[in-house]
Coordinates of C-alpha atoms in Angstrom, one line a residue:
M911 CA 135.2 99.9 118.7
A912 CA 136.5 102.3 116.1
T913 CA 135.0 102.2 112.6
G914 CA 136.4 103.5 109.3
F915 CA 133.2 105.4 108.3
Q916 CA 130.2 107.2 109.8
F917 CA 126.7 105.7 110.0
E918 CA 123.4 106.5 111.7
H919 CA 123.5 105.3 115.3
P920 CA 120.4 103.6 116.7
S921 CA 118.8 105.2 119.8
L922 CA 116.1 104.0 122.2
N923 CA 113.5 106.5 123.3
W924 CA 112.4 105.4 126.8
G925 CA 109.8 108.1 126.8
A926 CA 107.8 106.8 123.9
P927 CA 104.1 106.1 124.5
D928 CA 104.5 102.4 123.6
V929 CA 108.0 101.5 124.8
Y930 CA 107.8 97.9 123.5
Q931 CA 107.0 99.0 120.0
E932 CA 109.8 101.6 120.2
F933 CA 112.2 98.8 121.4
Q934 CA 111.2 96.6 118.3
R935 CA 112.1 99.5 116.0
F936 CA 115.4 100.0 117.9
K937 CA 116.2 96.3 117.8
Q938 CA 115.7 96.2 114.0
H939 CA 118.0 99.2 113.6
V940 CA 120.6 97.5 115.7
E941 CA 120.4 94.3 113.7
F942 CA 120.8 96.2 110.4
T943 CA 123.8 98.0 111.9
F944 CA 125.5 94.8 113.0
K945 CA 125.0 93.3 109.5
G946 CA 126.3 96.5 107.8
P947 CA 128.8 99.0 109.3
L948 CA 129.8 96.8 112.2
V949 CA 129.7 93.4 110.4
K950 CA 133.4 92.9 111.1
A951 CA 133.2 94.0 114.8
E952 CA 133.9 91.5 117.6
P953 CA 130.9 90.5 119.8
A954 CA 132.5 92.3 122.8
D955 CA 132.8 95.5 120.7
R956 CA 129.1 95.2 119.5
A957 CA 128.1 94.8 123.2
G958 CA 130.0 98.0 123.9
W959 CA 128.2 99.9 121.1
L960 CA 124.9 98.5 122.4
G961 CA 125.6 99.9 125.9
L962 CA 126.0 103.4 124.4
W963 CA 122.9 103.2 122.2
I964 CA 120.5 102.2 125.1
G965 CA 121.1 105.5 126.9
Q966 CA 121.4 106.4 130.6
Q967 CA 118.1 104.8 131.6
G968 CA 118.9 101.6 129.7
R969 CA 122.3 101.4 131.5
E970 CA 120.4 101.7 134.8
V971 CA 118.2 98.7 133.8
Y972 CA 121.4 96.9 132.6
K973 CA 122.8 97.0 136.1
T974 CA 119.8 95.0 137.5
F975 CA 120.4 92.0 135.2
V976 CA 121.9 88.7 136.5
W977 CA 124.7 87.5 134.1
Q978 CA 126.3 84.1 133.5
E979 CA 129.9 83.8 132.3
N980 CA 130.6 85.8 129.1
E981 CA 127.0 86.8 128.6
Q982 CA 127.8 90.5 129.0
D983 CA 129.9 90.3 125.8
N984 CA 127.0 88.8 123.8
P985 CA 124.8 91.5 122.2
D986 CA 122.0 89.0 121.4
I987 CA 121.7 88.0 125.1
I988 CA 121.7 91.7 126.1
L989 CA 118.9 92.5 123.6
G990 CA 117.0 89.5 124.8
K991 CA 117.2 90.6 128.5
L992 CA 116.1 94.1 127.6
E993 CA 113.2 92.8 125.6
T994 CA 112.1 90.6 128.5
Y995 CA 112.3 93.6 130.8
I996 CA 110.4 95.9 128.5
R997 CA 107.7 93.5 127.2
P998 CA 104.6 93.8 129.3
R999 CA 103.3 90.6 131.0
T1000 CA 100.3 89.3 129.1
N1001 CA 97.8 86.5 129.3
K1002 CA 97.8 84.7 126.0
R1003 CA 94.2 83.5 126.5
V1004 CA 92.9 87.0 126.9
A1005 CA 95.1 88.2 124.0
R1006 CA 93.6 85.5 121.7
F1007 CA 90.1 86.4 122.8
K1008 CA 90.8 90.1 121.9
A1009 CA 92.2 89.1 118.5
C1010 CA 89.2 87.0 117.7
Q1011 CA 86.8 89.8 118.7
R1012 CA 88.6 92.4 116.6
K1013 CA 86.4 93.5 113.7
Q1014 CA 87.0 96.3 111.1
T1015 CA 84.9 99.2 112.2
E1016 CA 82.8 101.6 109.9
G1017 CA 85.2 103.9 108.0
E1018 CA 88.3 102.2 109.3
N1019 CA 91.2 101.9 106.9
F1020 CA 92.0 98.3 105.9
D1021 CA 95.7 98.7 106.4
N1022 CA 95.1 100.0 110.0
F1023 CA 92.9 97.0 110.7
V1024 CA 95.6 94.6 109.6
K1025 CA 98.3 96.4 111.5
D1026 CA 96.1 96.3 114.7
L1027 CA 95.6 92.5 114.2
R1028 CA 99.4 92.0 113.9
L1029 CA 99.9 93.8 117.2
L1030 CA 97.3 91.7 118.9
L1031 CA 98.9 88.5 117.6
M1032 CA 102.2 89.4 119.2
D1033 CA 100.8 88.4 122.6
C1034 CA 98.9 85.3 121.5
D1035 CA 101.8 82.9 121.4
Y1036 CA 100.7 81.1 118.2
G1037 CA 103.1 79.0 116.2
N1038 CA 102.1 80.1 112.7
T1039 CA 100.9 83.7 113.1
E1040 CA 100.7 84.4 109.3
D1041 CA 98.1 81.6 108.9
I1042 CA 96.1 82.8 111.9
L1043 CA 96.3 86.4 110.6
I1044 CA 94.6 85.3 107.4
D1045 CA 91.8 83.7 109.3
L1046 CA 91.3 86.8 111.5
I1047 CA 91.3 89.1 108.4
I1048 CA 88.6 87.0 106.7
S1049 CA 86.4 86.8 109.8
G1050 CA 86.9 90.5 110.8
V1051 CA 86.8 92.4 107.5
K1052 CA 83.7 94.5 107.1
H1053 CA 82.8 94.0 103.4
S1054 CA 81.4 90.7 102.4
K1055 CA 82.8 91.0 98.8
V1056 CA 86.4 91.1 100.3
Q1057 CA 85.6 87.9 102.2
E1058 CA 84.3 86.2 99.0
R1059 CA 87.4 87.1 97.0
M1060 CA 89.7 85.8 99.8
L1061 CA 87.7 82.6 100.2
D1062 CA 87.8 82.0 96.4
K1063 CA 91.6 81.6 96.7
G1064 CA 91.2 78.6 99.0
S1065 CA 94.5 77.1 100.2
D1066 CA 96.4 79.3 97.8
L1067 CA 95.6 82.4 99.8
T1068 CA 98.7 84.0 101.3
I1069 CA 98.9 86.9 103.7
A1070 CA 100.4 89.1 100.9
K1071 CA 97.5 88.2 98.6
A1072 CA 94.9 88.8 101.3
I1073 CA 96.3 92.3 102.0
E1074 CA 96.4 93.0 98.3
I1075 CA 92.7 92.0 97.9
G1076 CA 91.7 94.3 100.8
Q1077 CA 93.7 97.2 99.5
Q1078 CA 92.4 96.9 95.9
F1079 CA 88.8 96.7 97.0
E1080 CA 89.2 99.8 99.3
L1081 CA 90.9 101.7 96.5
S1082 CA 88.3 100.8 93.9
Q1083 CA 85.5 101.9 96.2
K1084 CA 87.1 105.3 96.8
Q1085 CA 87.7 105.8 93.1
L1086 CA 84.2 104.7 92.2
K1087 CA 82.8 107.4 94.6
M1088 CA 85.1 110.0 93.0
I1089 CA 83.9 109.0 89.5
R1090 CA 80.3 109.2 90.5
G1091 CA 80.9 112.5 92.3
E1092 CA 79.3 111.3 95.5
E1093 CA 82.1 112.5 97.8
I1094 CA 82.3 115.9 96.0
L1095 CA 78.6 116.4 96.2
R1096 CA 78.5 115.5 99.9
V1097 CA 81.3 117.9 100.7
S1098 CA 79.6 120.7 98.8
E1099 CA 76.2 120.2 100.5
H1100 CA 77.8 120.1 103.9
S1101 CA 79.7 123.3 103.3
Y1102 CA 76.5 125.0 102.0
D1103 CA 74.3 123.9 104.9
K1104 CA 77.0 125.0 107.4
K1105 CA 77.2 128.5 105.9
K1106 CA 73.5 128.7 105.7
D1107 CA 72.9 127.6 109.3
H1108 CA 75.5 130.0 110.5
K1109 CA 74.0 132.9 108.6
G1110 CA 70.5 132.0 109.8
T1111 CA 71.7 132.0 113.4
K1112 CA 73.2 135.5 113.1
Q1113 CA 70.0 136.8 111.5
Q1114 CA 67.8 135.3 114.3
Y1115 CA 70.0 136.9 117.0
R1116 CA 69.8 140.4 115.4
R1117 CA 66.1 140.3 114.4
P1118 CA 64.2 143.2 115.9
P1119 CA 60.8 142.7 117.4
V1120 CA 57.9 142.9 114.9
N1121 CA 54.1 142.9 115.2
T1122 CA 52.2 139.6 114.9
Q1123 CA 50.6 140.3 111.5
N1124 CA 54.0 141.1 109.8
N1125 CA 55.6 138.2 111.6
N1126 CA 53.1 135.7 110.2
K1127 CA 53.7 137.0 106.7
Q1128 CA 57.4 136.8 107.1
D1129 CA 57.1 133.2 108.4
K1130 CA 55.0 132.2 105.4
R1131 CA 57.6 133.7 103.0
R1132 CA 60.4 132.0 104.9
Q1133 CA 58.6 128.6 104.6
D1134 CA 58.1 129.1 100.9
T1135 CA 61.8 130.0 100.5
Y1136 CA 62.9 127.0 102.6
H1137 CA 60.7 124.7 100.5
H1138 CA 62.1 126.1 97.3
D1139 CA 65.7 125.9 98.5
H1140 CA 65.4 122.3 99.7
Q1141 CA 63.9 120.9 96.5
S1142 CA 66.3 118.5 94.9
K1143 CA 67.9 119.6 91.6
C1144 CA 66.7 117.9 88.5
G1145 CA 69.2 115.6 86.9
N1146 CA 68.2 116.6 83.4
C1147 CA 68.3 120.4 83.6
G1148 CA 70.2 121.2 86.8
T1149 CA 67.4 123.4 88.2
T1150 CA 64.6 123.0 90.7
H1151 CA 61.0 122.8 89.5
G1152 CA 57.8 121.1 90.2
N1153 CA 56.7 117.7 89.0
N1154 CA 56.3 117.3 85.2
R1155 CA 57.6 120.9 84.6
C1156 CA 61.1 120.1 83.4
P1157 CA 62.0 122.7 80.7
V1158 CA 64.3 120.3 78.8
K1159 CA 61.6 118.1 77.3
G1160 CA 61.9 118.1 73.6
T1161 CA 65.4 119.7 73.6
T1162 CA 68.8 118.2 72.6
C1163 CA 72.1 118.3 74.5
K1164 CA 74.7 120.4 72.7
Y1165 CA 77.5 118.0 73.8
C1166 CA 76.3 114.4 73.2
K1167 CA 73.4 115.3 70.9
K1168 CA 71.0 113.1 72.9
P1169 CA 67.5 114.3 73.9
D1170 CA 65.9 115.5 77.1
H1171 CA 68.9 116.9 79.0
W1172 CA 71.1 120.0 79.0
L1173 CA 74.9 120.3 78.5
K1174 CA 75.7 121.3 82.1
V1175 CA 74.4 118.1 83.5
C1176 CA 75.5 115.8 80.6
R1177 CA 76.8 112.6 82.2
K1178 CA 79.1 111.8 79.3
R1179 CA 80.7 115.2 79.7
L1180 CA 81.1 114.9 83.4
R1181 CA 82.8 111.5 83.2
K1182 CA 85.8 113.3 81.7
I1183 CA 86.6 114.7 85.2
N1184 CA 88.9 112.2 86.8
M1185 CA 89.5 113.5 90.3
I1186 CA 89.0 116.6 92.5
Q1187 CA 91.2 116.8 95.5
E1188 CA 90.8 119.3 98.3
V1189 CA 93.7 119.8 100.6
D1190 CA 93.3 121.4 104.0
Q1191 CA 96.3 123.6 104.5
N1192 CA 96.0 123.4 108.3
S1193 CA 96.1 119.6 108.4
C1194 CA 99.1 119.6 106.0
D1195 CA 101.0 122.0 108.3
S1196 CA 100.3 119.8 111.3
Q1197 CA 101.3 116.6 109.6
D1198 CA 104.5 117.9 108.1
S1199 CA 106.1 118.8 111.4
G1200 CA 109.4 117.6 112.5
D1201 CA 111.5 115.4 110.2
E1202 CA 108.6 113.6 108.7
L1203 CA 107.6 114.3 105.2
L1204 CA 104.4 113.5 103.3
L1205 CA 105.2 112.2 99.8
Y1206 CA 102.4 111.4 97.3
I1207 CA 103.2 108.6 94.9
S1208 CA 101.4 106.7 92.2
T1209 CA 100.4 103.0 92.9
V1210 CA 99.1 102.1 89.5
K1211 CA 99.8 98.5 88.3
T1212 CA 102.8 98.2 86.1
E1213 CA 100.9 96.2 83.4
T1214 CA 98.4 99.0 83.0
W1215 CA 100.9 101.7 82.2
R1216 CA 103.9 100.1 80.6
N1217 CA 104.0 99.8 76.8
S1218 CA 106.5 100.0 74.0
E1219 CA 105.6 103.7 73.3
D1220 CA 105.8 104.9 76.9
R1221 CA 108.4 107.7 76.7
W1222 CA 108.4 108.2 80.5
I1223 CA 109.9 104.8 81.3
V1224 CA 113.6 104.5 80.8
D1225 CA 116.3 101.9 81.7
V1226 CA 119.0 103.0 84.1
H1227 CA 121.8 100.8 85.5
I1228 CA 122.7 99.9 89.0
G1229 CA 126.1 98.2 88.7
D1230 CA 125.7 95.7 85.9
K1231 CA 121.9 95.4 86.2
A1232 CA 119.3 97.3 84.2
L1233 CA 116.5 98.9 86.2
P1234 CA 113.4 100.2 84.4
V1235 CA 112.1 103.4 86.1
R1236 CA 109.3 105.8 85.5
I1237 CA 110.0 109.5 85.4
D1238 CA 107.5 111.3 87.6
T1239 CA 108.1 115.0 87.6
G1240 CA 105.5 115.4 90.4
A1241 CA 107.1 113.0 92.8
K1242 CA 109.1 114.3 95.7
C1243 CA 111.2 111.3 96.1
S1244 CA 112.5 108.2 94.2
I1245 CA 110.8 104.8 94.8
I1246 CA 112.0 101.2 94.3
S1247 CA 110.0 98.1 94.9
K1248 CA 111.4 95.3 97.1
K1249 CA 111.1 92.9 94.2
S1250 CA 113.2 95.1 91.9
L1251 CA 115.8 95.6 94.7
N1252 CA 116.2 91.9 95.1
K1253 CA 116.8 91.4 91.4
L1254 CA 119.7 93.8 91.6
E1255 CA 121.5 91.2 93.8
L1256 CA 123.5 93.8 95.7
K1257 CA 126.1 91.9 97.7
S1258 CA 128.3 94.8 98.9
K1259 CA 128.1 95.9 102.5
M1260 CA 128.0 99.5 101.4
F1261 CA 124.4 99.1 100.2
E1262 CA 122.7 99.3 103.6
I1263 CA 119.0 99.5 104.1
T1264 CA 118.3 102.2 106.8
D1265 CA 115.1 103.4 108.5
S1266 CA 113.1 106.1 106.9
K1267 CA 110.9 108.6 108.6
K1268 CA 109.1 109.7 105.5
I1269 CA 105.4 109.0 105.1
L1270 CA 104.4 107.9 101.7
K1271 CA 100.9 108.4 100.5
S1272 CA 99.1 107.5 97.3
Y1273 CA 97.0 110.0 95.3
T1274 CA 94.0 108.6 97.0
G1275 CA 95.4 109.4 100.5
H1276 CA 96.2 105.9 101.6
K1277 CA 99.4 105.5 103.6
I1278 CA 102.0 103.2 102.0
Q1279 CA 104.3 101.4 104.4
Q1280 CA 107.9 101.6 103.3
I1281 CA 110.5 99.0 104.4
G1282 CA 113.3 101.6 104.6
K1283 CA 115.6 103.5 102.3
I1284 CA 118.8 102.8 100.4
R1285 CA 121.3 104.9 98.6
L1286 CA 122.3 103.5 95.1
P1287 CA 124.6 104.7 92.3
V1288 CA 122.4 105.3 89.3
I1289 CA 124.1 105.2 85.8
F1290 CA 122.5 106.7 82.7
K1291 CA 124.7 107.0 79.6
D1292 CA 127.8 108.9 80.8
R1293 CA 126.4 110.0 84.2
E1294 CA 126.6 108.2 87.5
I1295 CA 124.8 109.9 90.4
Y1296 CA 123.9 108.5 93.9
E1297 CA 120.2 108.7 94.8
T1298 CA 118.3 107.7 97.9
F1299 CA 115.4 105.4 97.1
E1300 CA 112.4 104.7 99.4
I1301 CA 111.7 100.9 99.4
V1302 CA 108.1 99.6 99.2
D1303 CA 106.8 96.1 99.3
M1304 CA 104.2 96.3 96.6
E1305 CA 103.7 95.8 92.8
Q1306 CA 104.3 99.2 91.1
D1307 CA 106.7 101.0 88.8
N1308 CA 110.0 102.1 90.1
I1309 CA 109.9 105.9 90.2
I1310 CA 112.6 108.6 90.0
S1311 CA 111.7 112.1 91.0
G1312 CA 111.7 115.1 88.7
D1313 CA 114.7 116.7 90.3
F1314 CA 116.7 113.5 90.0
A1315 CA 115.6 113.0 86.4
E1316 CA 116.8 116.5 85.6
S1317 CA 120.2 115.7 87.2
L1318 CA 120.5 112.7 84.8
N1319 CA 119.5 115.0 81.8
L1320 CA 116.4 112.9 81.3
V1321 CA 114.2 116.0 81.4
K1322 CA 114.8 119.7 81.0
R1323 CA 113.1 122.5 82.8
I1324 CA 111.8 125.5 80.9
D1325 CA 111.6 128.5 83.2
T1326 CA 110.5 131.3 80.9
I1327 CA 108.4 132.0 77.8
D1328 CA 109.6 135.1 75.9
T1329 CA 106.9 135.3 73.3
I1330 CA 103.5 133.7 72.6
E1331 CA 102.4 134.8 69.2
E1332 CA 99.0 133.2 69.2
I1333 CA 97.0 130.8 71.2
A1334 CA 95.2 128.2 69.0
K1335 CA 91.5 127.9 69.4
P1336 CA 90.8 125.2 72.0
N1337 CA 88.0 123.5 70.0
E1338 CA 87.7 120.5 72.3
L1339 CA 87.8 122.6 75.5
S1340 CA 85.2 125.0 74.2
H1341 CA 83.0 122.1 73.1
D1342 CA 83.3 120.3 76.5
F1343 CA 83.1 123.4 78.8
P1344 CA 81.6 126.3 76.9
E1345 CA 80.6 128.1 80.1
L1346 CA 84.3 128.5 80.9
I1347 CA 85.4 130.0 77.6
K1348 CA 84.6 133.6 77.0
N1349 CA 87.3 135.3 74.9
I1350 CA 90.6 134.2 73.5
W1351 CA 93.1 136.9 72.5
N1352 CA 96.6 136.9 71.0
I1353 CA 99.3 137.4 73.6
T1354 CA 102.5 139.2 72.5
R1355 CA 105.5 140.3 74.4

């Protein structure tokens, strides 16, 4: 049972909330280990390793099994008996009914909807689960436009394409709201109303008794103030006013030179703002606990970004194969797509795919499911450095983090600026956002 090198040993958590799902994770780790570090081990040795990995509670369950001759030396039979023991008894008719009734709820993430369907199908005992999954996605997805796009594909629709259509639609809807400013406006109004209600409650609690005449006058003033505060702001001037009293009539915008609106609400100017992201520090602290790590990556299509003049895409080598990668100085890890990994044709057993506990997120906040991680020797010019890549099954650029790019001498960090003689006048900035520009001075050491 001795091995010539160390590796990450699988372990089965019997205290997990869903023991069967935990066993599926454990089983996958065991299979990768038998194909990698223990590929040359005898079946009896593998069975011995398996007995160590299942823990004390697993060995107690192991004692209850009835064995035929030589079955105890077969790790596949041991895993099968453990799975039969752990798997809950189900009624496939009820499971199929639940799967057919599953619909995407309001505000539910598309990926979460598909994941839940996969779990329901595990108990349905269908022959071709992928084809059934496509039918359930089409019938259960909330948005009719997603259904139309999937049905347009006809018999050419695969599960990968169906998931891609759902993800693209969800992402485009979120980006459209950001461009229009709907989410930002909704957050701002909610925060304003919350503060205002809280303030009003405190004032009401501390209000001293007054006579009836003064009270009536104060009520009238409060009603007038409330009516003024709750008038909607004009889209042309940004202020509140009565009907047909907009002060911008006959004036010209200083930004786009078009009539009847002011610069601060100019739609052409506001379209330059791509995204505003607000991060709640408390939620980040709670999610980053333990050995899980949130990593934000870009999921932009390769065809959109790559061109001959793109200085941020370089070719590195893995063995004798070239691998195009994008340098992302803001990324916290390196990413490789499953398609690119397959093209490398890595045959050596030393390149093992292992489980990863990192949580990948796109800039829009969507979770990206990774297949695992792999450690690869990256060669650039005269340097060869090992790097751990997170593997994702989606169409996107391969990414190397800023720290790794610095190790390969692809980028250089500038830590200090000794002297700044003069700051050039930001003509475009002052033209776009004049309310933010007041004075510009020369800065010297």
